[in-house]
mmCIF file of C-alpha atoms and ligand atoms in Angstrom:
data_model
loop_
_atom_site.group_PDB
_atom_site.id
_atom_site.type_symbol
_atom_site.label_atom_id
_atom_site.label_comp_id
_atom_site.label_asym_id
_atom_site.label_seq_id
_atom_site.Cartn_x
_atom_site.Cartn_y
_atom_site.Cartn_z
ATOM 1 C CA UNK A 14 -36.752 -19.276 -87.050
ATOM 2 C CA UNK A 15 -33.393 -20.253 -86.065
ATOM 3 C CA UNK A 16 -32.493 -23.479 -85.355
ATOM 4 C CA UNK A 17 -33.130 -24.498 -81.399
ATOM 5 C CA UNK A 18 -29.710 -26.221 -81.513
ATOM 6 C CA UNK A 19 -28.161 -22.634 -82.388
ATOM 7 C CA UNK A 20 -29.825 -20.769 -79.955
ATOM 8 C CA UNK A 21 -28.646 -23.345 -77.155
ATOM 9 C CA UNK A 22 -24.988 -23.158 -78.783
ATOM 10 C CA UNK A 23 -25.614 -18.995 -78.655
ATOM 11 C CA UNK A 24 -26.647 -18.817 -75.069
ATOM 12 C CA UNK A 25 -23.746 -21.819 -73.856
ATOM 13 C CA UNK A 26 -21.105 -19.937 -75.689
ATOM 14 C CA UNK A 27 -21.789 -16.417 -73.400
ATOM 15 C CA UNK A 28 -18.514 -14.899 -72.435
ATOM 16 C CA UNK A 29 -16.404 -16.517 -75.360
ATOM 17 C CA UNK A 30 -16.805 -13.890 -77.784
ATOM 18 C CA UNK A 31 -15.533 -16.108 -81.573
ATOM 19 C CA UNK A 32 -17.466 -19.118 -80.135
ATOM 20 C CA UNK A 33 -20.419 -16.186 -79.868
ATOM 21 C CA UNK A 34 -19.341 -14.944 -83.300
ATOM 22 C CA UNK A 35 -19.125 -18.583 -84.780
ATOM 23 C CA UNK A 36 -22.852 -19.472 -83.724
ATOM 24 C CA UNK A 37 -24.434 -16.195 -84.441
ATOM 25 C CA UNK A 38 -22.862 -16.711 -87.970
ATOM 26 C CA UNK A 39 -24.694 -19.654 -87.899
ATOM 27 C CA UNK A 40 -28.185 -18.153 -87.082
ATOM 28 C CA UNK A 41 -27.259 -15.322 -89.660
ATOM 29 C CA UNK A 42 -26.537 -18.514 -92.350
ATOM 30 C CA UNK A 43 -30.066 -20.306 -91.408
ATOM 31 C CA UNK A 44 -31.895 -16.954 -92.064
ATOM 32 C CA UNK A 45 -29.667 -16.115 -95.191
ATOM 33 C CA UNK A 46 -30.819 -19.765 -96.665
ATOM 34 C CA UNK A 47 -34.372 -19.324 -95.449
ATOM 35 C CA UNK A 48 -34.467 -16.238 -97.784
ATOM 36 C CA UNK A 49 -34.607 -13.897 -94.866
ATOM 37 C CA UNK A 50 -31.720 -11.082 -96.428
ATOM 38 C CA UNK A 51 -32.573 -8.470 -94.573
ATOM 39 C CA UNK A 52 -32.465 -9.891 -91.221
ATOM 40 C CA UNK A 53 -29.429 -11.973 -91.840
ATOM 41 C CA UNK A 54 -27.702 -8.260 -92.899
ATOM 42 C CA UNK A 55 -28.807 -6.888 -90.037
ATOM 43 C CA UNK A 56 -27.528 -9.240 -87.575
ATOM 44 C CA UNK A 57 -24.475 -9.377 -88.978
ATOM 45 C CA UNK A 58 -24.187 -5.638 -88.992
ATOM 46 C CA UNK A 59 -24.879 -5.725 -85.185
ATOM 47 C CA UNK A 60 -22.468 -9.067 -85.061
ATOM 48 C CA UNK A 61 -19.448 -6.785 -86.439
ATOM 49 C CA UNK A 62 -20.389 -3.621 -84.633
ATOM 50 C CA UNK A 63 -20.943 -5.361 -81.061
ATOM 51 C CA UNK A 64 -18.674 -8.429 -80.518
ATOM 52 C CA UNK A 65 -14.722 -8.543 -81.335
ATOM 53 C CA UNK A 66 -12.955 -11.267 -82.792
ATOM 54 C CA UNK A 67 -10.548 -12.800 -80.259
ATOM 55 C CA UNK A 68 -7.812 -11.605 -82.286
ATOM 56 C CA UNK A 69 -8.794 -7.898 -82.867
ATOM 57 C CA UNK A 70 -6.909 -5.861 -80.308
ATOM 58 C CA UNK A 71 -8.535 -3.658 -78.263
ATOM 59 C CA UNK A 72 -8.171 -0.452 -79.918
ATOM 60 C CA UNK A 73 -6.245 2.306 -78.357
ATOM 61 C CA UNK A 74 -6.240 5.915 -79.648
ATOM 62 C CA UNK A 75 -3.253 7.078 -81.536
ATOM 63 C CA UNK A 76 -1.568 3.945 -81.494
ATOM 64 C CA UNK A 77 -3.368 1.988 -84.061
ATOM 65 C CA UNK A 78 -1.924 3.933 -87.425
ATOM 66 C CA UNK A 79 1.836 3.631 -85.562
ATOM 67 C CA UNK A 80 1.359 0.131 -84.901
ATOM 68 C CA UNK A 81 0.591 -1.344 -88.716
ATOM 69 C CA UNK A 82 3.644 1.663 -89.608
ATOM 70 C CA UNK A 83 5.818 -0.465 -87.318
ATOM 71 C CA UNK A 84 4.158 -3.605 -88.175
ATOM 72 C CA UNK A 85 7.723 -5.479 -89.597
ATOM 73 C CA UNK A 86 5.749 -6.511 -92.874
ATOM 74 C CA UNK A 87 3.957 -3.597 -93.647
ATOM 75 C CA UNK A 88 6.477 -2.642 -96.432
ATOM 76 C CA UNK A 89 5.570 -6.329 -98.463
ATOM 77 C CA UNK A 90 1.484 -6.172 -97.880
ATOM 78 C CA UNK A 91 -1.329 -4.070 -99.223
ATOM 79 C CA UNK A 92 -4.832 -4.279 -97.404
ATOM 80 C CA UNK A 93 -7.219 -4.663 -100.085
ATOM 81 C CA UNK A 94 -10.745 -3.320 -99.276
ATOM 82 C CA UNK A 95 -13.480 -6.652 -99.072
ATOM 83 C CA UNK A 96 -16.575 -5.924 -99.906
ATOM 84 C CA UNK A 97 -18.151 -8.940 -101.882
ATOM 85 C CA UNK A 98 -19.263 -12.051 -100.036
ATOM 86 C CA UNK A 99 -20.674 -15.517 -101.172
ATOM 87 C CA UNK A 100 -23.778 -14.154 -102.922
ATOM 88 C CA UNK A 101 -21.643 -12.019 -105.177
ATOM 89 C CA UNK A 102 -19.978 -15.058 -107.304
ATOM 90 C CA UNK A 103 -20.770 -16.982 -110.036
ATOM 91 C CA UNK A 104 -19.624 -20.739 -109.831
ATOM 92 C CA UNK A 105 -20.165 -23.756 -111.000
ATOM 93 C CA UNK A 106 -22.012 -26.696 -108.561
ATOM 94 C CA UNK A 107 -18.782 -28.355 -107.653
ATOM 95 C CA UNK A 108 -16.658 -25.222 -106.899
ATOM 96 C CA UNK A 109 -20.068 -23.399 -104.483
ATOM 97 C CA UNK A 110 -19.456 -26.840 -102.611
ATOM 98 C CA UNK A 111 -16.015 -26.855 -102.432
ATOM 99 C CA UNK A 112 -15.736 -23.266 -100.952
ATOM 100 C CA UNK A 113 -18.549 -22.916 -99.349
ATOM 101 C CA UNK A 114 -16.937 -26.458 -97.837
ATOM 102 C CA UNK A 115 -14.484 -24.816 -97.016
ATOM 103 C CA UNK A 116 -15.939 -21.342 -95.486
ATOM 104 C CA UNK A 117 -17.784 -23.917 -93.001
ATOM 105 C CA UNK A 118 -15.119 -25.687 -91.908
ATOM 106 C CA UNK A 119 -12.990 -22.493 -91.116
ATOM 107 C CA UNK A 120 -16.338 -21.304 -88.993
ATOM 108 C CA UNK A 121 -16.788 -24.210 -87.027
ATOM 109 C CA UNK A 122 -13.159 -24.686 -86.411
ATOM 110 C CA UNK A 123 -13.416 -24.943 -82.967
ATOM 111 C CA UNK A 124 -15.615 -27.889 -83.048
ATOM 112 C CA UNK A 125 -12.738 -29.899 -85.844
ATOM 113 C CA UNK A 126 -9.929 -28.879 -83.422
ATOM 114 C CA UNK A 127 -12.263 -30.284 -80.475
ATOM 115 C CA UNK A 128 -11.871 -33.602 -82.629
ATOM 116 C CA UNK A 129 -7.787 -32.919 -83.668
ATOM 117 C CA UNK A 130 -9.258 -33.003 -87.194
ATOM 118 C CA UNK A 131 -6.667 -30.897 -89.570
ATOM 119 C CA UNK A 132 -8.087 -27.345 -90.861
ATOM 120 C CA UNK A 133 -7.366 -26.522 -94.099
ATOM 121 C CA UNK A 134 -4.970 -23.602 -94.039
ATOM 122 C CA UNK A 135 -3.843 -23.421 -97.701
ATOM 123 C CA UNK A 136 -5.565 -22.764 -100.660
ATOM 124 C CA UNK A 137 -4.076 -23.080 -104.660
ATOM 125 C CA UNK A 138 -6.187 -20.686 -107.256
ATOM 126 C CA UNK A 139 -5.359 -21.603 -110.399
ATOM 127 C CA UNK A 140 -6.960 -20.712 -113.702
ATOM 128 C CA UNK A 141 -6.712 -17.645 -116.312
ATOM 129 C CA UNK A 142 -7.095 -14.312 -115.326
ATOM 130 C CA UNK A 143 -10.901 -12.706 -114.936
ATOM 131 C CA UNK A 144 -11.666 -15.576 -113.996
ATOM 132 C CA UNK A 145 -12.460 -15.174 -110.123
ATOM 133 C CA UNK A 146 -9.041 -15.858 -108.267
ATOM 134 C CA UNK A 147 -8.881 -12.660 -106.861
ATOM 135 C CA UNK A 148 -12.836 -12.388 -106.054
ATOM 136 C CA UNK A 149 -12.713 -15.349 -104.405
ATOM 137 C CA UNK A 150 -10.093 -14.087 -101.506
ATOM 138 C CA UNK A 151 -12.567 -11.453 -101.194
ATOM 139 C CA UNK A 152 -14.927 -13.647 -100.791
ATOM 140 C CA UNK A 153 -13.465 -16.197 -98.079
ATOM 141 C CA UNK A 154 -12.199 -12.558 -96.333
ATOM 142 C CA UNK A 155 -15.608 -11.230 -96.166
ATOM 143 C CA UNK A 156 -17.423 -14.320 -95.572
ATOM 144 C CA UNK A 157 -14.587 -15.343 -92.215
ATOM 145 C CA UNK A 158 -14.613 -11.589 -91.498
ATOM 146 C CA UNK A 159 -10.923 -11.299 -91.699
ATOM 147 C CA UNK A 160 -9.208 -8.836 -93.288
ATOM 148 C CA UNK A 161 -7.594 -9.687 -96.784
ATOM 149 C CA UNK A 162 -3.484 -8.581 -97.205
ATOM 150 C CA UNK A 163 -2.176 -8.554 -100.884
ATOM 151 C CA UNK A 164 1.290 -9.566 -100.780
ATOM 152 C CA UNK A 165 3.490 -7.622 -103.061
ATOM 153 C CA UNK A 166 5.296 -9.551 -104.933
ATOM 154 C CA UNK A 167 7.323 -7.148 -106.954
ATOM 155 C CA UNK A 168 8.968 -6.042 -103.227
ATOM 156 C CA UNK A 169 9.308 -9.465 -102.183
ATOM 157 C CA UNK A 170 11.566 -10.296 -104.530
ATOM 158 C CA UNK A 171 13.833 -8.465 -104.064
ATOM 159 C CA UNK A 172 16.971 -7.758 -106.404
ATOM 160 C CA UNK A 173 19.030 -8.908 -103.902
ATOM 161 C CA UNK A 174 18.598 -12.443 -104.224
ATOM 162 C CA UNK A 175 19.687 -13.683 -100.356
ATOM 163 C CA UNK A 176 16.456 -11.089 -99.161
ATOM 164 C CA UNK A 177 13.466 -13.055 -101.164
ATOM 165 C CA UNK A 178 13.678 -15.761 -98.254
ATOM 166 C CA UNK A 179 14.419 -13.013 -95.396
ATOM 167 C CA UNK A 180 11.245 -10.760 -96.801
ATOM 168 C CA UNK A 181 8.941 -14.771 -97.169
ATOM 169 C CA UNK A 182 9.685 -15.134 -93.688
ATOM 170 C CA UNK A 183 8.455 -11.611 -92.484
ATOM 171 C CA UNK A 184 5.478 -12.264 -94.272
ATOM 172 C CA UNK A 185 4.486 -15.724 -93.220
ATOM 173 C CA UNK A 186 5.176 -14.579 -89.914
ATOM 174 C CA UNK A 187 2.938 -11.358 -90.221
ATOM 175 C CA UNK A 188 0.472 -14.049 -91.496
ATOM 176 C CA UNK A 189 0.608 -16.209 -87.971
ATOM 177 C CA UNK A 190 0.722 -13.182 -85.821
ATOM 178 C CA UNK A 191 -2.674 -11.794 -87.006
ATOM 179 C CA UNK A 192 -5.607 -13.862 -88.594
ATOM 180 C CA UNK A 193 -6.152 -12.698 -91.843
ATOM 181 C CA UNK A 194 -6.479 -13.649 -95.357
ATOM 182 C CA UNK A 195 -2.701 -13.536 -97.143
ATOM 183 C CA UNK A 196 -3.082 -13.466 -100.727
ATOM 184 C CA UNK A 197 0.160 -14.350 -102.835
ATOM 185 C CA UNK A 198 -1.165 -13.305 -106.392
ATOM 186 C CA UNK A 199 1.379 -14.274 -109.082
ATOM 187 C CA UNK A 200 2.832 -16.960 -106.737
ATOM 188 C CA UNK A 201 4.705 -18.603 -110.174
ATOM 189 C CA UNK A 202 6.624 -15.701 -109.928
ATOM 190 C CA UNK A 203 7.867 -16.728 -106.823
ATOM 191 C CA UNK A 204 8.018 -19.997 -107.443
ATOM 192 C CA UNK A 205 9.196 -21.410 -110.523
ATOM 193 C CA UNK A 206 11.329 -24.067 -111.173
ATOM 194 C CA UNK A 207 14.173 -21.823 -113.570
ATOM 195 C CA UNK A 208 16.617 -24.396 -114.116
ATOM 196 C CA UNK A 209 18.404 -22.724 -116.902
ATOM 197 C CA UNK A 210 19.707 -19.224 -115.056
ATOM 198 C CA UNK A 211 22.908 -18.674 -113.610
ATOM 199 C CA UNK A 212 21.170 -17.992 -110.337
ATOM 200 C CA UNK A 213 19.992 -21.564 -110.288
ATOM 201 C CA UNK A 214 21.279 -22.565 -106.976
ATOM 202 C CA UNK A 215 20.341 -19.600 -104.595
ATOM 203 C CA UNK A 216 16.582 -19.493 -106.762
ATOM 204 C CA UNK A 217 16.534 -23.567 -105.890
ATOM 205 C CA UNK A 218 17.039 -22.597 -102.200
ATOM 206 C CA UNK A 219 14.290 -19.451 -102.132
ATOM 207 C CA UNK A 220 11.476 -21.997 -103.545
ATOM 208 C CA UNK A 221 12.764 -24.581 -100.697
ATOM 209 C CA UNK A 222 12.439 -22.156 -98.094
ATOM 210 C CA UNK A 223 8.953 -21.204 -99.617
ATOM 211 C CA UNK A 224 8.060 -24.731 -99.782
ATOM 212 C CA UNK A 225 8.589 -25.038 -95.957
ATOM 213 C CA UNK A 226 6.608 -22.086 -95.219
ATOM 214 C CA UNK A 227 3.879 -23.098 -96.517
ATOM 215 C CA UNK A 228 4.023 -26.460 -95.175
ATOM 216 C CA UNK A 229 4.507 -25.244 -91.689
ATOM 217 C CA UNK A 230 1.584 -22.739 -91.840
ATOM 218 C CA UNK A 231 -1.651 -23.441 -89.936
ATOM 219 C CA UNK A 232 -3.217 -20.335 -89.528
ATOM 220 C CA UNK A 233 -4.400 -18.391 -87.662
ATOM 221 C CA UNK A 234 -5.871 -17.398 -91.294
ATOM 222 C CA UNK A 235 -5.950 -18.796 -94.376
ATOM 223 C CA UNK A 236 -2.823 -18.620 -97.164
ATOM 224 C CA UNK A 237 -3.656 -18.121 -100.415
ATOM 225 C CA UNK A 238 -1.571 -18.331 -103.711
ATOM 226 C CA UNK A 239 -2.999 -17.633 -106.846
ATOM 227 C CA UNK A 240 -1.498 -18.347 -110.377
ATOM 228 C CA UNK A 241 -2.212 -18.212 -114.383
ATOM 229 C CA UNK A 242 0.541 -19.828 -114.936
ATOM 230 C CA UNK A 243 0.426 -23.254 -113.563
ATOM 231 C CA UNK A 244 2.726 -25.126 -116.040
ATOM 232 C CA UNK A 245 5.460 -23.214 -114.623
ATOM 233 C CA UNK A 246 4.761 -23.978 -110.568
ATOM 234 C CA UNK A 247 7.412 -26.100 -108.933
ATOM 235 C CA UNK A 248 5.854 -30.040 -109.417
ATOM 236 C CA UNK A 249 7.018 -30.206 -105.049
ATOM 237 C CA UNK A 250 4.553 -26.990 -104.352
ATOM 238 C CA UNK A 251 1.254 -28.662 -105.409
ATOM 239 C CA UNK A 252 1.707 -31.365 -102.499
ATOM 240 C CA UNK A 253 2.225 -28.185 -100.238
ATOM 241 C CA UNK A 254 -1.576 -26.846 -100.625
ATOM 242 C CA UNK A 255 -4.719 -28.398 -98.181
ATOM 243 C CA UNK A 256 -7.188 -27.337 -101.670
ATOM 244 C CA UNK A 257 -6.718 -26.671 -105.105
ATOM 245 C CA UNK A 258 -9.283 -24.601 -106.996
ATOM 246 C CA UNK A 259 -9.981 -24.492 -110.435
ATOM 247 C CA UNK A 260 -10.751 -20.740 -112.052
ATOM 248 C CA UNK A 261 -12.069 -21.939 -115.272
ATOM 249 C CA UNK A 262 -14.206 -20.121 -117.746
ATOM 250 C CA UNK A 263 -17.534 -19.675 -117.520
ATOM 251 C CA UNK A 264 -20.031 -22.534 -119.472
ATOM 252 C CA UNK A 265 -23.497 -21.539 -120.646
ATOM 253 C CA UNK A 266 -24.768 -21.949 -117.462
ATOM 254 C CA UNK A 267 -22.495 -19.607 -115.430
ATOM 255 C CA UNK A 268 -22.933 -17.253 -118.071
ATOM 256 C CA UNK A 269 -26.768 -17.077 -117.750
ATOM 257 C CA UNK A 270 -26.416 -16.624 -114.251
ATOM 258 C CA UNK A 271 -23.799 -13.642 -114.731
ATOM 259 C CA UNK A 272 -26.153 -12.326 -116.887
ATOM 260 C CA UNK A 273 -29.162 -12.481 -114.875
ATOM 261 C CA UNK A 274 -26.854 -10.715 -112.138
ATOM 262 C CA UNK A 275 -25.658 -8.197 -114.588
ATOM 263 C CA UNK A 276 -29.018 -6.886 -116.025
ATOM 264 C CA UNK A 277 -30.837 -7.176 -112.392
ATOM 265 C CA UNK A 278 -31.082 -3.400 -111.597
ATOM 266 C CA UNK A 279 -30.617 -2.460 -115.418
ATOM 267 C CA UNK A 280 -32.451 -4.858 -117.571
ATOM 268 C CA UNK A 281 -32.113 -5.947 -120.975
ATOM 269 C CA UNK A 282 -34.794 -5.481 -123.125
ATOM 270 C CA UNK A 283 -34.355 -8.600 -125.294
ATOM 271 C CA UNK A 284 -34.255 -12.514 -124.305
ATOM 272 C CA UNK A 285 -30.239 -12.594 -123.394
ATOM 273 C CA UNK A 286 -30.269 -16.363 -123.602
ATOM 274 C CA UNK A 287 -29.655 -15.979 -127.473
ATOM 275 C CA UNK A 288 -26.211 -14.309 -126.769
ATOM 276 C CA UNK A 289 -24.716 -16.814 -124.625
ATOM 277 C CA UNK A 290 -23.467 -19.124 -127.613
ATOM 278 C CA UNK A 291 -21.398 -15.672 -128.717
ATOM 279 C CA UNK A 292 -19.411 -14.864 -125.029
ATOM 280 C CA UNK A 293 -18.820 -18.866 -124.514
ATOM 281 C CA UNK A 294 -14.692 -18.778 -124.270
ATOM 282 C CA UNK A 295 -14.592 -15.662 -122.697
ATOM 283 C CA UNK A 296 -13.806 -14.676 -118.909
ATOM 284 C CA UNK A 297 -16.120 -13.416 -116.374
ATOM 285 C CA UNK A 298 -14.834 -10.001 -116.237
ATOM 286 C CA UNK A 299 -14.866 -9.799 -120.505
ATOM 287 C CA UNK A 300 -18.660 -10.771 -120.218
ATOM 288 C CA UNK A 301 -19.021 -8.520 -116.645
ATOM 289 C CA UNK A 302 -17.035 -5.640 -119.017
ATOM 290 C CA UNK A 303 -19.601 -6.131 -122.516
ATOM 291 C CA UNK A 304 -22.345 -5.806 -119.557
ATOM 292 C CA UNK A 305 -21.239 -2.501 -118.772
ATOM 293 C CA UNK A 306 -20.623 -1.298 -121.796
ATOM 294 C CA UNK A 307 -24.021 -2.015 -123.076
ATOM 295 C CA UNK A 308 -25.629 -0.482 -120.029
ATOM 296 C CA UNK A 309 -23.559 2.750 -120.585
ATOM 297 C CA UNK A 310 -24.611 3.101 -123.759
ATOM 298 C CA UNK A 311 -28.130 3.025 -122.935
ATOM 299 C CA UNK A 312 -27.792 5.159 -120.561
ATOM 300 C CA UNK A 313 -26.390 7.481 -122.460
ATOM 301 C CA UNK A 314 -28.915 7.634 -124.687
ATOM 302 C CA UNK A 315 -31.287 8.009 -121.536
ATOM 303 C CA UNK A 316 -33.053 4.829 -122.033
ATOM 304 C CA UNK A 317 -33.951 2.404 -119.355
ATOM 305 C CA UNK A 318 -33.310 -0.823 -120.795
ATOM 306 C CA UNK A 319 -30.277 -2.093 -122.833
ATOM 307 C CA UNK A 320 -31.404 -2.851 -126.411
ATOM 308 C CA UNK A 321 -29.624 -6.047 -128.808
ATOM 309 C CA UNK A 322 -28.246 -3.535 -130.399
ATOM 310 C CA UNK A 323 -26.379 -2.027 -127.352
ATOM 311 C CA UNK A 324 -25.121 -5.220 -126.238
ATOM 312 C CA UNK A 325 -23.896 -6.603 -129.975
ATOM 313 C CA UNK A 326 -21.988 -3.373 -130.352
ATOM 314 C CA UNK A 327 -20.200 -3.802 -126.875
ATOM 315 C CA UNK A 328 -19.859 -7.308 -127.609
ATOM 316 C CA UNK A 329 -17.815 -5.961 -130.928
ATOM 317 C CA UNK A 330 -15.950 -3.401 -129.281
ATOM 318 C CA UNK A 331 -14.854 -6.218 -126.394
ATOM 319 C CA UNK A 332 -13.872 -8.539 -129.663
ATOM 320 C CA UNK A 333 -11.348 -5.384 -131.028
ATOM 321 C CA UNK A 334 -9.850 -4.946 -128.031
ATOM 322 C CA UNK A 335 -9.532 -8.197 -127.421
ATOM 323 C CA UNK A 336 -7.608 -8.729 -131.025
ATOM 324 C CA UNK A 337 -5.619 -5.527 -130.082
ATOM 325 C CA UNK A 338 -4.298 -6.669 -126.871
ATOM 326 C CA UNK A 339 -3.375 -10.248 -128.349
ATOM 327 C CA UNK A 340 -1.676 -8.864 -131.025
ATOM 328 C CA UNK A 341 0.067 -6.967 -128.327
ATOM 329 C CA UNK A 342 1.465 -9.998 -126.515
ATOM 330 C CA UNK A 343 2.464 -11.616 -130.024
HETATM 331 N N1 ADP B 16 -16.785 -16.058 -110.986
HETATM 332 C C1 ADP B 16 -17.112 -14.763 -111.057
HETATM 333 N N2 ADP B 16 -18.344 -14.351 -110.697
HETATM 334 C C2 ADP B 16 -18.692 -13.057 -110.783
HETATM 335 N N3 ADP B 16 -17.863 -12.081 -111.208
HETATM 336 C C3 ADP B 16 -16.626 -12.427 -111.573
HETATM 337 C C4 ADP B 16 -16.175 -13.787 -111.514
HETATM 338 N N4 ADP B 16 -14.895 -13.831 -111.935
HETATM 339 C C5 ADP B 16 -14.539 -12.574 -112.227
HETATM 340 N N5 ADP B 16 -15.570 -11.724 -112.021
HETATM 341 C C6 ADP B 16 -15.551 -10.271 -112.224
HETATM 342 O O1 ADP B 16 -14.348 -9.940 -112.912
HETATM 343 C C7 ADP B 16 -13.501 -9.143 -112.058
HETATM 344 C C8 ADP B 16 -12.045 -9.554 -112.226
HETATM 345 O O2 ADP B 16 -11.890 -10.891 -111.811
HETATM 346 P P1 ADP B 16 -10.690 -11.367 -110.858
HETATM 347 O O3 ADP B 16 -11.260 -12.003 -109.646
HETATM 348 O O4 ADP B 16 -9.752 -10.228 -110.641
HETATM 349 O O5 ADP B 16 -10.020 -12.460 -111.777
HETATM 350 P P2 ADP B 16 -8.599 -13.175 -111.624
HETATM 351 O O6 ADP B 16 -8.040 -12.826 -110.285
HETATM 352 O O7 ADP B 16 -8.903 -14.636 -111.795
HETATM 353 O O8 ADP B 16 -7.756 -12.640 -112.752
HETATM 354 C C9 ADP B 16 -14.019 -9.386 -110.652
HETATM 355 O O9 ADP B 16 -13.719 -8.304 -109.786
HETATM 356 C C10 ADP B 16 -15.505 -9.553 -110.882
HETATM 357 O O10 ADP B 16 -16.128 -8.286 -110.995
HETATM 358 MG MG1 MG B 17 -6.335 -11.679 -109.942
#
């Protein structure tokens, strides 16, 4: 059963539709926790179907594909499709906490504003790559229901150098306009501290500009940069960020757990447990990829199980391409 307290917030907030959204979410996390999936999808599904965010414009035939043609970003952001929520990825204690911190604090924002508490607004991924960075937008899109926007970085800077701030600014401001999730993947690229180029100077004054950007954004969404290269982040950007999160490899125990998630709807015919010592070092999607792998094999070979055999030979073939694509980057 929901909570009374929820039900009274439900009924008091009639007629203010993301105060409506924000305490059916809540009913929908009670039932979620309770173990009650089916009912939690369902209300959600009526949630999204029945009650508009504040911020999503009434639609209006035709115009909708000429207004994101004319929106004045559109040429720097992709939409990326959001699927995966919460329940779809592995962490460790201390990160769950930390977003799922964070997911509640965005829902109940209302209530923190009520108080002038700040809202965090800006979120650092850091960490090497498979790792979860880009998941983990997905995740805070599909668990605030907002969509997510990939910014392309390759556009944005541009090759005329004066344009990188001019094309920032269109973007942060697409970013205030409309609540959404901006992603910055690659955001060293943007902001590194080159010191040694010719360019110095003008470079010095695109990562300033950046730097007050991001410092002046509070929402309505959430900003996101995400980076494998930390070493090579300006040291002033850090301060800049609400939250820094920490992609790091997966220990024994995450890898159980990706496991277990892995061979839920295909199983593995042998006690997995003794392979975890062999994938320690490796990222999530290099174990998520040996997973696959083995399950193709077996079911190419119209079996319904994966066998130790399967899985060591993907878990060599992920070991040769590995070596291949090192040598590669030699
Ligand atoms: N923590 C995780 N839990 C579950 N799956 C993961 C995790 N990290 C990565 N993956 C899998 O690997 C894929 C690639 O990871 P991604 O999020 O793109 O990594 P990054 O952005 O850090 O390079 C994901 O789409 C997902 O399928
Ligand atoms: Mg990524």
């Amino acid at each position: 059963m929901a909570k009374a307290d929820h039900i009274k917030k439900l009924v008091a907030s009639f007629g203010r539709n993301q105060e409506f959204r924000a305490a059916t979410l809540r009913i929908i996390d009670d039932a979620a926790n309770q173990g009650k999936r089916p009912f939690a999808e369902s209300l959600r599904k009526i949630l999204d179907a029945n009650v508009r965010h504040d911020y999503q414009a009434v639609p209006q035939p035709g115009l909708t594909t000429l207004a994101s043609q004319i929106d004045p970003a559109a040429d720097l952001l992709d939409e990326v499709a959001v699927t995966r929520g919460l329940n779809d990825i592995v962490l460790n204690p201390d990160m769950r906490l930390l977003i799922e911190g964070i997911i509640e604090e965005r829902r109940r924002s209302e209530e923190l504003r009520r108080h002038r508490l700040p809202i965090s607004t800006r979120l650092l991924f850091s960490g090497p790559s498979g790792c979860g960075k880009t998941l983990c937008a997905e995740v805070f899109a599909r668990e605030l229901s907002m969509p997510l926007y990939s910014a392309r970085i390759d556009v944005i800077i541009s090759s005329f150098l004066g344009e990188t701030a001019s094309n920032l600014r269109r973007l942060f401001e697409f970013a205030t306009r409309k609540p959404c999730i901006l992603f910055l993947d690659e955001f060293d690229a943007l902001a590194r501290t080159r010191t040694d180029t010719a360019e110095h100077n003008e470079l010095r004054r695109v990562v300033n500009s950046l730097l007050l950007m991001i410092e002046r954004f509070k929402g309505p969404g959430l900003v996101i940069a995400a980076t494998n290269l930390p070493q090579f982040l300006d040291e002033a950007l850090w301060r800049r960020f609400d939250d820094i999160l920490s992609f790091d490899p997966p220990t024994e125990r995450e890898i159980e757990l990706l496991l277990t998630r892995q061979f839920a709807n295909f199983p593995a015919h042998f006690d997995v447990s003794t392979t975890i010592s062999k994938l320690v070092g490796m990222s999530y999607a290099d174990i998520e990829r040996i997973c696959f792998d083995a399950i193709k094999k077996a079911v190419l070979k119209k079996r319904k199980s994966v066998s130790e055999t399967e899985f060591a030979a993907a878990l060599r073939q992920e070991t040769r391409r590995k070596s291949l694509t090192s040598n590669r980057s030699l």
